[in-house]
Structures are given as C-alpha cells and as structure tokens.
Amino acid sequence: MPGWRLVWSDEFTGPTVDLKRWNLRDNEGRDIDKGCNVDDADNTFVADGVLTLRAQRETAVCSSQTRQYTQSYLDTIGKASFTYGRFEMRAKSPNGPTDSKGLWPAFWLRPDDGGKGEIDVVELPGGSSLHGAATQAIFYDYTPVKQDQRWDFPTGYPGDGFHTYTTEWEPGVIRWYIDGRQVWQRDRSTTPWFDEAFNKPFNLRLNFQVGGWLGDPDAATRFPADFRVDYVRVWQR
C-alpha cells in the first residue's frame, strides 16, 4: 500500500503461537460470555501457516466457575501497541447457516490505559440470521455508547473461505474494508466523542467467544469450531 510501511506482523509460520508477540489468556471466565479462556494446545495452535482458535464443548473450571465451553483469547498487552495505523487480518469464520449459533470470533483493539475506546476491525457472530454478515464497530464505553453496522456480503459469507478485514485508523477518521472494498467510515462529523476515544495507544485482541449478547449455543451448534487466521499485519504512515 503506497504510503504505509509494515511495522508489525504475524504470518503464523512457526510451529507454535509466538509468545514474543502474543499473550494467551488462561483460567479466565468473563461475565459477558459462557466459555473459559484457556491456554491449551487443543484450543490455540499453529499449523501450515495458519493460527487456529478452537472453541470446544467441554466442562472446564475458570475464575472459580464451572463452564461448559473452552475458548481462545490472544492479546498484545505489554508487547505491542499502536496509535494510528492500518490493521489487517485474513481469516476464515467457523460459522455456517445452521450450526453456529452462539459462536463469536473477533479481531479488535483496546486502549493500553483500559479506558474509553474500542475499535472492532471485525466481529463475525454465528447463527442463521448473523453468519452472512460482518460487524464493524467503535465504542466510547460499555454503557454502551457505541456506533456499529453489519455489512452483508453481496455473495457468499465469511465462513465460505478466507477473507481480508482491514481498518485504517488515522487522526480524525477510521475506515473499514472487506476484501479491499470500503464498507464503513467514522470521523469527527459522525462521532462527537471521536477525539477523546481515539488518540492514544491501543493493543490488539484476537479471540473466539462462545455465547453472550448475540445468543448462546444450541443443540445444533457444531463443536469443535475453528476460527482460522492466515495473518495479522499492522502498517503505519
């Protein structure tokens, strides 16, 4: 891309998750979903140049709670953060039309200070009414004050193969692209809290959530379910 230089990437060419780049959360149960985040080779692994985040239906104990699912959550807290940039992931959603209710993979950014602001490069929730679209979003806080949209694929859907999801974050504007096509934009004119929320370092988040706001799994949801990531790349101007 003219004007952009690559400053960070993971092509997932090694034998395991690169812990110089990523943290893997373990023994974490959050009140917003139904699974345990675990650091387990059965849930997060690298093979043939692809990172797999796997959700499984199995009993696990985390945060002193017994849960029925395990899931994967990577972040770059303390290892990489960025103020502005072009953030891109090439990935295949696990979600089909009949077997994916309650599955929710995502690639997103949060501020290092843990305060206001979130940029969702893409969320890919499953289920019959959700699997065919990709969500772009920004948050001010979790009241929630947010702006988001769902973009329906004109043909196909996120689980039919690998697709590229990109967000360009610059002073005063954020743009979203899917397979190179711009699908959304937020800026100072659309978002009164833009400068307050998006003017500081953010870290990367890559996770596969089971259950939550958009519904929980049902008997038809297929496990194990694999969110497959070909690469994650960050450019800056």
Coordinates of N, CA and C in Angstrom, one line a residue:
M1 N 0.8 -1.2 0.0 CA 0.0 0.0 0.0 C 0.9 1.2 0.0
P2 N 0.7 2.1 -1.0 CA 1.6 3.3 -1.0 C 1.3 4.1 0.2
G3 N 2.4 4.6 0.8 CA 2.3 5.5 1.9 C 2.3 4.8 3.3
W4 N 2.1 3.4 3.3 CA 2.1 2.7 4.5 C 3.4 1.8 4.6
R5 N 3.9 1.6 5.8 CA 5.1 0.7 6.0 C 4.7 -0.3 7.0
L6 N 5.1 -1.5 6.8 CA 4.7 -2.6 7.7 C 5.6 -2.5 9.0
V7 N 4.9 -2.4 10.1 CA 5.6 -2.2 11.4 C 5.5 -3.4 12.4
W8 N 4.5 -4.3 12.1 CA 4.3 -5.5 13.0 C 3.5 -6.5 12.2
S9 N 3.8 -7.8 12.4 CA 3.0 -8.8 11.7 C 3.3 -10.1 12.3
D10 N 2.3 -11.0 12.1 CA 2.5 -12.4 12.4 C 1.9 -13.2 11.3
E11 N 2.8 -13.9 10.6 CA 2.4 -14.7 9.5 C 2.0 -16.2 9.9
F12 N 2.3 -16.5 11.2 CA 2.0 -17.8 11.7 C 2.7 -18.9 10.9
T13 N 4.0 -18.7 10.7 CA 4.8 -19.7 10.0 C 5.6 -20.6 10.9
G14 N 5.6 -20.3 12.2 CA 6.3 -21.2 13.2 C 5.5 -22.3 13.6
P15 N 6.0 -23.1 14.5 CA 5.3 -24.3 15.0 C 4.3 -24.1 16.1
T16 N 4.4 -22.9 16.8 CA 3.5 -22.6 17.9 C 3.2 -21.1 17.9
V17 N 2.3 -20.8 18.7 CA 2.0 -19.3 18.9 C 3.2 -18.6 19.4
D18 N 3.6 -17.5 18.8 CA 4.7 -16.7 19.1 C 4.5 -15.9 20.4
L19 N 5.0 -16.3 21.5 CA 4.7 -15.6 22.8 C 5.5 -14.3 22.9
K20 N 6.4 -14.0 22.0 CA 7.0 -12.7 22.0 C 6.1 -11.7 21.4
R21 N 5.1 -12.1 20.6 CA 4.1 -11.2 20.0 C 2.8 -11.2 20.8
W22 N 2.4 -12.4 21.4 CA 1.1 -12.5 21.9 C 1.1 -13.0 23.4
N23 N 0.1 -12.6 24.1 CA -0.2 -13.2 25.4 C -1.4 -14.1 25.1
L24 N -1.4 -15.3 25.8 CA -2.5 -16.2 25.7 C -3.2 -16.3 27.1
R25 N -4.5 -15.9 27.2 CA -5.2 -15.8 28.4 C -5.5 -17.2 28.9
D26 N -5.5 -17.4 30.2 CA -5.7 -18.7 30.8 C -6.5 -18.6 32.1
N27 N -7.3 -19.6 32.3 CA -8.1 -19.7 33.5 C -9.0 -18.4 33.7
E28 N -9.5 -17.9 32.6 CA -10.3 -16.7 32.7 C -11.7 -16.9 32.3
G29 N -12.6 -16.6 33.3 CA -14.1 -16.6 33.0 C -14.6 -15.2 33.1
R30 N -15.3 -14.8 32.0 CA -15.8 -13.4 32.0 C -17.3 -13.4 32.1
D31 N -17.9 -12.4 32.6 CA -19.4 -12.4 32.8 C -20.1 -12.1 31.5
I32 N -19.4 -11.8 30.4 CA -20.1 -11.5 29.1 C -20.2 -12.6 28.2
D33 N -19.7 -13.8 28.6 CA -19.8 -15.0 27.7 C -20.0 -16.2 28.5
K34 N -19.9 -17.4 27.9 CA -20.2 -18.7 28.5 C -19.0 -19.6 28.6
G35 N -17.9 -19.2 28.1 CA -16.7 -20.1 28.0 C -15.6 -19.7 28.9
C36 N -14.6 -20.6 29.0 CA -13.4 -20.4 29.7 C -12.3 -20.1 28.7
N37 N -11.6 -18.9 28.9 CA -10.4 -18.7 28.1 C -9.3 -19.5 28.7
V38 N -8.7 -20.4 27.8 CA -7.7 -21.3 28.3 C -6.4 -21.3 27.4
D39 N -5.3 -21.4 28.0 CA -4.0 -21.6 27.3 C -3.8 -23.1 27.2
D40 N -4.3 -23.6 26.1 CA -4.3 -25.1 25.9 C -4.0 -25.3 24.4
A41 N -3.1 -26.2 24.1 CA -2.7 -26.5 22.8 C -3.9 -27.1 22.0
D42 N -4.9 -27.6 22.6 CA -6.1 -28.1 21.9 C -7.0 -26.9 21.4
N43 N -6.8 -25.8 22.0 CA -7.6 -24.6 21.7 C -7.0 -23.6 20.9
T44 N -5.6 -23.5 20.9 CA -4.9 -22.5 20.2 C -3.6 -23.1 19.6
F45 N -3.5 -23.2 18.3 CA -2.4 -23.9 17.7 C -2.1 -23.3 16.3
V46 N -0.8 -23.5 15.9 CA -0.4 -23.1 14.6 C 0.0 -24.3 13.8
A47 N -0.4 -24.4 12.5 CA 0.0 -25.4 11.6 C -0.2 -25.0 10.2
D48 N 0.7 -25.3 9.3 CA 0.6 -25.0 7.9 C 0.3 -23.5 7.6
G49 N 1.0 -22.6 8.4 CA 0.9 -21.2 8.2 C -0.4 -20.6 8.7
V50 N -1.2 -21.3 9.5 CA -2.5 -20.7 9.9 C -2.6 -20.9 11.4
L51 N -3.0 -19.8 12.1 CA -3.4 -19.9 13.5 C -4.8 -20.4 13.7
T52 N -5.1 -21.3 14.5 CA -6.4 -21.8 14.8 C -6.8 -21.5 16.2
L53 N -7.9 -20.8 16.4 CA -8.5 -20.6 17.7 C -9.8 -21.5 17.7
R54 N -9.7 -22.5 18.6 CA -10.8 -23.5 18.6 C -11.7 -23.4 19.8
A55 N -12.9 -23.4 19.6 CA -13.9 -23.4 20.7 C -14.4 -24.9 20.8
Q56 N -14.5 -25.4 22.1 CA -14.9 -26.7 22.3 C -16.0 -26.8 23.3
R57 N -16.9 -27.8 23.2 CA -17.9 -28.0 24.2 C -17.3 -29.0 25.2
E58 N -16.9 -28.6 26.3 CA -16.3 -29.4 27.3 C -16.3 -28.7 28.7
T59 N -16.4 -29.4 29.7 CA -16.5 -28.8 31.0 C -15.1 -28.3 31.5
A60 N -15.1 -27.1 32.0 CA -13.8 -26.5 32.5 C -14.1 -25.6 33.6
V61 N -13.2 -25.4 34.5 CA -13.3 -24.5 35.7 C -12.4 -23.3 35.4
C62 N -12.9 -22.1 35.6 CA -12.1 -20.9 35.4 C -12.7 -19.8 36.3
S63 N -11.9 -19.0 36.9 CA -12.4 -18.0 37.8 C -13.4 -18.5 38.8
S64 N -13.1 -19.7 39.3 CA -13.9 -20.4 40.3 C -15.3 -20.7 39.8
Q65 N -15.5 -20.8 38.5 CA -16.8 -21.1 37.9 C -16.6 -22.4 37.0
T66 N -17.6 -23.2 37.0 CA -17.6 -24.4 36.1 C -18.4 -24.0 34.9
R67 N -17.8 -24.1 33.7 CA -18.4 -23.7 32.5 C -18.4 -24.9 31.5
Q68 N -19.2 -24.8 30.4 CA -19.4 -25.9 29.5 C -18.7 -25.8 28.2
Y69 N -17.9 -24.7 28.1 CA -17.1 -24.4 26.8 C -15.7 -24.0 27.1
T70 N -14.8 -24.3 26.3 CA -13.4 -23.7 26.3 C -13.2 -22.9 25.0
Q71 N -12.4 -21.8 25.1 CA -12.2 -20.9 24.0 C -10.9 -20.2 24.1
S72 N -10.5 -19.4 23.1 CA -9.1 -18.9 23.0 C -9.2 -17.4 22.9
Y73 N -8.2 -16.7 23.6 CA -8.1 -15.3 23.6 C -6.7 -14.9 23.7
L74 N -6.2 -14.2 22.6 CA -4.9 -13.6 22.5 C -4.9 -12.1 22.6
D75 N -3.9 -11.5 23.2 CA -3.8 -10.0 23.1 C -2.3 -9.7 23.1
T76 N -2.0 -8.4 22.8 CA -0.6 -7.9 22.7 C -0.3 -7.0 23.9
I77 N -1.0 -7.0 25.0 CA -0.8 -6.1 26.1 C 0.6 -6.2 26.6
G78 N 1.3 -5.1 26.7 CA 2.7 -5.1 27.1 C 3.7 -5.6 26.1
K79 N 3.2 -5.9 24.9 CA 4.1 -6.4 23.9 C 4.1 -5.6 22.6
A80 N 2.9 -5.1 22.2 CA 2.8 -4.2 21.1 C 1.6 -3.4 21.2
S81 N 1.7 -2.1 20.9 CA 0.6 -1.2 20.9 C 0.9 -0.1 19.9
F82 N -0.2 0.5 19.4 CA -0.1 1.5 18.3 C -1.1 2.6 18.4
T83 N -0.6 3.8 18.1 CA -1.5 5.0 18.0 C -1.6 5.3 16.5
Y84 N -2.7 4.9 15.9 CA -3.0 5.0 14.4 C -2.3 3.9 13.7
G85 N -2.9 3.6 12.5 CA -2.3 2.5 11.7 C -3.3 1.9 10.8
R86 N -2.8 0.9 10.1 CA -3.7 0.1 9.2 C -3.6 -1.3 9.7
F87 N -4.7 -1.9 10.2 CA -4.7 -3.2 10.9 C -5.5 -4.2 10.0
E88 N -4.9 -5.3 9.7 CA -5.5 -6.2 8.8 C -5.3 -7.7 9.2
M89 N -6.4 -8.4 9.0 CA -6.4 -9.9 9.3 C -7.0 -10.6 8.1
R90 N -6.4 -11.7 7.7 CA -7.0 -12.6 6.7 C -7.5 -13.8 7.5
A91 N -8.7 -14.1 7.4 CA -9.3 -15.2 8.3 C -10.5 -15.9 7.7
K92 N -10.8 -17.1 8.2 CA -12.0 -17.8 7.8 C -12.8 -18.0 9.0
S93 N -14.1 -17.5 9.0 CA -15.0 -17.7 10.1 C -15.4 -19.2 10.2
P94 N -15.7 -19.7 11.4 CA -16.2 -21.0 11.5 C -17.7 -21.2 11.3
N95 N -18.4 -20.1 11.0 CA -19.8 -20.0 11.1 C -20.6 -20.3 9.8
G96 N -21.4 -21.4 9.8 CA -22.3 -21.7 8.8 C -23.7 -21.3 9.1
P97 N -24.7 -21.5 8.2 CA -26.0 -21.0 8.4 C -26.8 -21.8 9.4
T98 N -26.5 -23.0 9.7 CA -27.4 -23.9 10.5 C -26.7 -24.4 11.8
D99 N -25.4 -24.2 12.0 CA -24.7 -24.9 13.0 C -23.7 -24.0 13.8
S100 N -24.1 -22.7 13.9 CA -23.1 -21.8 14.5 C -23.7 -20.8 15.5
K101 N -24.9 -21.0 16.0 CA -25.5 -20.1 17.0 C -24.6 -20.0 18.2
G102 N -24.3 -18.8 18.7 CA -23.5 -18.6 19.9 C -22.0 -18.6 19.7
L103 N -21.5 -18.7 18.4 CA -20.1 -18.6 18.1 C -19.8 -17.2 17.7
W104 N -18.6 -16.6 18.2 CA -18.4 -15.2 18.0 C -16.9 -14.9 18.0
P105 N -16.2 -15.1 16.8 CA -14.9 -14.7 16.7 C -14.7 -13.2 16.4
A106 N -13.6 -12.6 16.7 CA -13.4 -11.2 16.5 C -11.9 -10.8 16.5
F107 N -11.6 -9.7 15.8 CA -10.3 -9.0 15.8 C -10.6 -7.6 16.1
W108 N -10.0 -7.0 17.2 CA -10.4 -5.7 17.7 C -9.2 -5.1 18.5
L109 N -9.3 -3.9 18.9 CA -8.3 -3.1 19.6 C -8.9 -2.4 20.8
R110 N -8.1 -2.4 21.9 CA -8.5 -1.7 23.1 C -7.3 -0.8 23.6
P111 N -7.6 0.3 24.3 CA -6.5 1.2 24.7 C -5.7 0.6 25.8
D112 N -4.4 0.9 25.8 CA -3.5 0.4 26.8 C -3.9 0.9 28.2
D113 N -4.5 2.0 28.3 CA -4.9 2.5 29.6 C -6.2 1.9 30.2
G114 N -6.8 1.0 29.4 CA -8.0 0.4 29.8 C -9.2 1.3 29.9
G115 N -9.1 2.5 29.4 CA -10.2 3.4 29.5 C -11.1 3.4 28.3
K116 N -11.6 4.6 27.9 CA -12.6 4.7 26.9 C -12.0 4.4 25.5
G117 N -12.8 3.8 24.7 CA -12.4 3.5 23.3 C -12.3 2.0 23.0
E118 N -12.8 1.6 21.9 CA -12.6 0.3 21.3 C -12.8 0.4 19.8
I119 N -12.0 -0.3 19.0 CA -12.1 -0.4 17.6 C -12.3 -1.8 17.2
D120 N -13.4 -2.2 16.6 CA -13.6 -3.6 16.2 C -13.3 -3.6 14.7
V121 N -12.2 -4.2 14.3 CA -11.9 -4.4 12.9 C -13.0 -5.3 12.3
V122 N -13.3 -6.4 13.0 CA -14.4 -7.2 12.6 C -14.9 -8.1 13.7
E123 N -16.2 -8.3 13.8 CA -16.8 -9.3 14.6 C -17.6 -10.2 13.6
L124 N -17.5 -11.5 13.9 CA -18.2 -12.5 13.0 C -19.1 -13.4 13.7
P125 N -20.2 -12.9 14.3 CA -21.1 -13.8 15.1 C -21.8 -14.8 14.2
G126 N -22.1 -16.0 14.8 CA -22.8 -17.0 14.0 C -24.3 -17.0 14.3
G127 N -24.9 -18.0 13.7 CA -26.4 -18.1 13.8 C -27.0 -17.9 12.4
S128 N -28.2 -18.4 12.3 CA -28.9 -18.3 11.0 C -29.1 -16.9 10.4
S129 N -29.3 -15.9 11.4 CA -29.5 -14.5 10.9 C -28.3 -13.7 10.9
L130 N -27.2 -14.2 11.4 CA -26.0 -13.4 11.6 C -24.8 -13.9 10.8
H131 N -24.7 -15.1 10.4 CA -23.5 -15.7 9.9 C -23.1 -15.1 8.5
G132 N -24.0 -14.5 7.8 CA -23.7 -14.0 6.5 C -23.2 -12.6 6.4
A133 N -23.0 -11.9 7.6 CA -22.5 -10.5 7.6 C -21.3 -10.4 8.5
A134 N -20.6 -9.3 8.4 CA -19.5 -8.9 9.3 C -19.8 -7.6 10.0
T135 N -19.5 -7.5 11.3 CA -19.8 -6.3 12.0 C -18.5 -5.4 12.1
Q136 N -18.7 -4.1 11.9 CA -17.7 -3.1 12.2 C -18.3 -2.2 13.4
A137 N -17.4 -1.8 14.3 CA -17.9 -1.1 15.4 C -16.8 -0.2 16.1
I138 N -17.3 0.8 16.8 CA -16.5 1.6 17.7 C -17.3 1.8 19.0
F139 N -16.6 1.8 20.1 CA -17.2 2.0 21.4 C -16.5 3.2 22.1
Y140 N -17.3 4.0 22.8 CA -16.8 5.0 23.7 C -16.7 4.4 25.1
D141 N -17.7 3.7 25.5 CA -17.7 3.0 26.8 C -18.6 1.8 26.7
Y142 N -18.9 1.1 27.8 CA -19.7 -0.1 27.7 C -21.1 0.1 28.4
T143 N -21.5 1.4 28.4 CA -22.9 1.7 28.9 C -24.0 0.9 28.1
P144 N -23.9 0.6 26.8 CA -22.8 1.0 26.0 C -23.1 2.2 25.1
V145 N -22.1 3.1 25.0 CA -22.1 4.1 23.9 C -21.3 3.6 22.8
K146 N -21.9 3.4 21.7 CA -21.2 2.7 20.6 C -21.8 3.1 19.2
Q147 N -21.1 2.9 18.2 CA -21.7 3.0 16.8 C -21.2 1.8 16.1
D148 N -22.1 1.1 15.4 CA -21.8 -0.1 14.7 C -22.6 -0.3 13.5
Q149 N -22.2 -1.2 12.6 CA -23.1 -1.7 11.5 C -22.8 -3.1 11.2
R150 N -23.7 -3.7 10.5 CA -23.5 -5.1 10.0 C -23.5 -5.0 8.5
W151 N -22.4 -5.5 7.9 CA -22.3 -5.5 6.4 C -22.5 -6.8 5.8
D152 N -23.6 -7.0 5.0 CA -23.9 -8.2 4.4 C -23.0 -8.5 3.2
F153 N -22.4 -9.6 3.1 CA -21.6 -10.0 2.0 C -22.6 -10.0 0.7
P154 N -22.2 -9.4 -0.4 CA -23.0 -9.4 -1.6 C -23.2 -10.8 -2.1
T155 N -22.1 -11.6 -2.1 CA -22.2 -13.0 -2.4 C -21.4 -13.8 -1.4
G156 N -21.8 -15.0 -1.1 CA -21.0 -15.8 -0.1 C -21.2 -15.3 1.3
Y157 N -20.3 -15.7 2.2 CA -20.4 -15.3 3.6 C -19.0 -15.5 4.2
P158 N -18.8 -15.0 5.4 CA -17.5 -15.0 6.0 C -16.9 -16.4 6.2
G159 N -17.8 -17.5 6.3 CA -17.3 -18.8 6.5 C -17.0 -19.6 5.3
D160 N -17.2 -19.0 4.1 CA -17.1 -19.8 2.9 C -15.6 -19.9 2.4
G161 N -14.7 -19.2 3.1 CA -13.3 -19.2 2.7 C -12.6 -18.1 3.5
F162 N -11.4 -17.8 3.1 CA -10.6 -16.8 3.8 C -11.0 -15.4 3.2
H163 N -11.2 -14.4 4.1 CA -11.5 -13.1 3.6 C -10.6 -12.1 4.4
T164 N -10.4 -10.9 3.8 CA -9.5 -9.9 4.4 C -10.3 -8.8 5.1
Y165 N -10.0 -8.5 6.3 CA -10.7 -7.5 7.1 C -9.6 -6.4 7.5
T166 N -9.9 -5.2 7.2 CA -8.9 -4.1 7.4 C -9.6 -2.9 8.0
T167 N -8.8 -2.3 8.9 CA -9.2 -1.0 9.4 C -8.1 0.0 9.4
E168 N -8.3 1.2 8.8 CA -7.4 2.3 8.8 C -7.8 3.3 9.8
W169 N -6.9 3.5 10.8 CA -7.2 4.5 11.9 C -6.2 5.6 11.8
E170 N -6.7 6.8 11.5 CA -5.9 8.0 11.4 C -6.5 9.1 12.2
P171 N -5.7 10.2 12.4 CA -6.3 11.3 13.2 C -7.6 11.8 12.6
G172 N -8.7 11.7 13.3 CA -9.9 12.3 12.8 C -10.8 11.3 12.0
V173 N -10.3 10.1 11.6 CA -11.1 9.3 10.8 C -10.7 7.8 11.0
I174 N -11.6 6.9 10.8 CA -11.4 5.5 10.8 C -12.2 4.9 9.6
R175 N -11.5 4.1 8.8 CA -12.2 3.4 7.7 C -12.1 1.9 7.8
W176 N -13.1 1.2 7.3 CA -13.1 -0.2 7.3 C -13.3 -0.8 5.9
Y177 N -12.6 -1.9 5.7 CA -12.6 -2.5 4.3 C -12.8 -4.1 4.5
I178 N -13.5 -4.7 3.6 CA -13.6 -6.1 3.5 C -13.2 -6.5 2.1
D179 N -12.2 -7.4 2.0 CA -11.6 -7.8 0.7 C -11.3 -6.6 -0.2
G180 N -10.8 -5.6 0.4 CA -10.3 -4.4 -0.3 C -11.4 -3.4 -0.6
R181 N -12.6 -3.6 -0.3 CA -13.8 -2.7 -0.6 C -14.1 -2.0 0.7
Q182 N -14.1 -0.6 0.6 CA -14.5 0.2 1.8 C -16.0 -0.1 2.1
V183 N -16.3 -0.4 3.4 CA -17.7 -0.7 3.8 C -18.2 0.3 4.9
W184 N -17.3 1.1 5.5 CA -17.8 1.9 6.6 C -16.8 3.0 6.9
Q185 N -17.2 4.1 7.5 CA -16.3 5.2 7.9 C -16.9 5.9 9.1
R186 N -16.1 6.2 10.1 CA -16.4 7.1 11.2 C -15.4 8.2 11.3
D187 N -15.9 9.4 11.7 CA -15.0 10.5 11.8 C -15.6 11.5 12.8
R188 N -15.0 12.7 12.8 CA -15.4 13.7 13.8 C -16.9 14.2 13.5
S189 N -17.3 14.1 12.3 CA -18.6 14.5 11.9 C -19.7 13.5 12.3
T190 N -19.3 12.3 12.4 CA -20.3 11.2 12.7 C -20.3 10.9 14.2
T191 N -19.2 11.3 14.9 CA -18.9 10.7 16.2 C -18.4 11.8 17.1
P192 N -19.2 12.5 18.0 CA -18.8 13.6 18.8 C -17.6 13.3 19.7
W193 N -17.5 12.0 20.1 CA -16.5 11.6 21.1 C -15.3 11.0 20.4
F194 N -15.1 11.2 19.1 CA -14.1 10.6 18.4 C -12.7 10.9 18.9
D195 N -12.4 12.2 19.1 CA -11.0 12.6 19.5 C -10.7 12.1 20.9
E196 N -11.7 12.1 21.8 CA -11.5 11.7 23.2 C -11.1 10.2 23.2
A197 N -11.8 9.4 22.4 CA -11.6 7.9 22.5 C -10.5 7.4 21.7
F198 N -10.1 8.1 20.6 CA -9.1 7.5 19.7 C -7.9 8.4 19.4
N199 N -7.2 8.6 20.5 CA -6.0 9.5 20.4 C -4.9 9.0 21.3
K200 N -4.8 7.6 21.5 CA -3.8 7.1 22.4 C -3.5 5.7 22.0
P201 N -2.5 5.0 22.6 CA -2.1 3.7 22.1 C -3.1 2.6 22.4
F202 N -3.3 1.8 21.4 CA -4.2 0.6 21.5 C -3.4 -0.7 21.3
N203 N -3.8 -1.7 22.0 CA -3.3 -3.1 21.7 C -4.2 -3.9 20.9
L204 N -3.8 -5.1 20.4 CA -4.5 -5.9 19.6 C -5.2 -7.0 20.4
R205 N -6.4 -7.4 20.0 CA -7.1 -8.5 20.6 C -7.6 -9.5 19.5
L206 N -7.5 -10.7 19.7 CA -7.9 -11.8 18.7 C -8.5 -12.9 19.6
N207 N -9.8 -13.1 19.5 CA -10.4 -14.0 20.3 C -11.6 -14.7 19.7
F208 N -12.0 -15.8 20.3 CA -13.2 -16.6 19.9 C -14.1 -16.8 21.1
Q209 N -15.1 -16.1 21.1 CA -16.0 -16.1 22.3 C -17.2 -17.0 22.0
V210 N -17.6 -17.7 23.1 CA -18.8 -18.6 23.0 C -19.9 -18.0 23.9
G211 N -21.0 -17.7 23.2 CA -22.2 -17.1 23.9 C -22.0 -15.6 24.2
G212 N -23.1 -15.0 24.8 CA -23.0 -13.6 25.1 C -24.2 -12.8 24.5
W213 N -23.9 -11.6 24.2 CA -25.0 -10.6 23.8 C -25.8 -11.1 22.6
L214 N -25.2 -11.8 21.7 CA -25.8 -12.2 20.4 C -26.4 -13.7 20.5
G215 N -26.4 -14.2 21.7 CA -27.0 -15.6 21.8 C -26.0 -16.6 22.2
D216 N -26.6 -17.7 22.8 CA -25.8 -18.8 23.3 C -25.9 -20.0 22.3
P217 N -25.0 -20.9 22.4 CA -25.1 -22.1 21.5 C -26.4 -22.9 21.8
D218 N -26.9 -23.6 20.8 CA -28.0 -24.5 21.0 C -27.5 -25.9 20.6
A219 N -28.5 -26.9 20.5 CA -28.1 -28.3 20.3 C -27.5 -28.5 18.9
A220 N -27.8 -27.6 17.9 CA -27.3 -27.7 16.6 C -25.9 -27.1 16.4
T221 N -25.4 -26.3 17.4 CA -24.1 -25.7 17.2 C -23.0 -26.7 17.2
R222 N -22.2 -26.6 16.2 CA -21.2 -27.7 16.0 C -19.9 -27.4 16.7
F223 N -19.4 -28.3 17.5 CA -18.1 -28.2 18.1 C -17.3 -29.5 17.8
P224 N -16.0 -29.4 17.8 CA -15.2 -28.1 17.9 C -15.4 -27.2 16.7
A225 N -15.3 -25.9 16.9 CA -15.4 -24.9 15.9 C -14.1 -24.1 15.8
D226 N -13.6 -23.9 14.6 CA -12.3 -23.4 14.3 C -12.4 -22.0 13.6
F227 N -11.8 -21.0 14.3 CA -11.6 -19.7 13.7 C -10.2 -19.7 13.2
R228 N -10.0 -19.6 11.9 CA -8.6 -19.8 11.3 C -8.1 -18.5 10.8
V229 N -6.9 -18.1 11.2 CA -6.3 -16.8 10.8 C -5.0 -17.1 10.1
D230 N -5.0 -16.5 8.9 CA -3.8 -16.7 8.0 C -2.7 -15.7 8.4
Y231 N -3.1 -14.4 8.7 CA -2.1 -13.5 9.2 C -2.8 -12.3 9.9
V232 N -1.9 -11.6 10.7 CA -2.3 -10.3 11.2 C -1.2 -9.3 10.9
R233 N -1.5 -8.2 10.3 CA -0.5 -7.2 9.9 C -0.9 -5.8 10.3
V234 N 0.2 -5.0 10.7 CA 0.0 -3.6 11.1 C 0.9 -2.8 10.3
W235 N 0.4 -1.8 9.6 CA 1.2 -0.7 8.9 C 1.0 0.6 9.6
Q236 N 1.9 1.5 9.4 CA 1.8 2.9 9.8 C 2.3 3.8 8.7
R237 N 1.9 5.0 8.7 CA 2.4 6.0 7.7 C 3.6 6.7 8.3

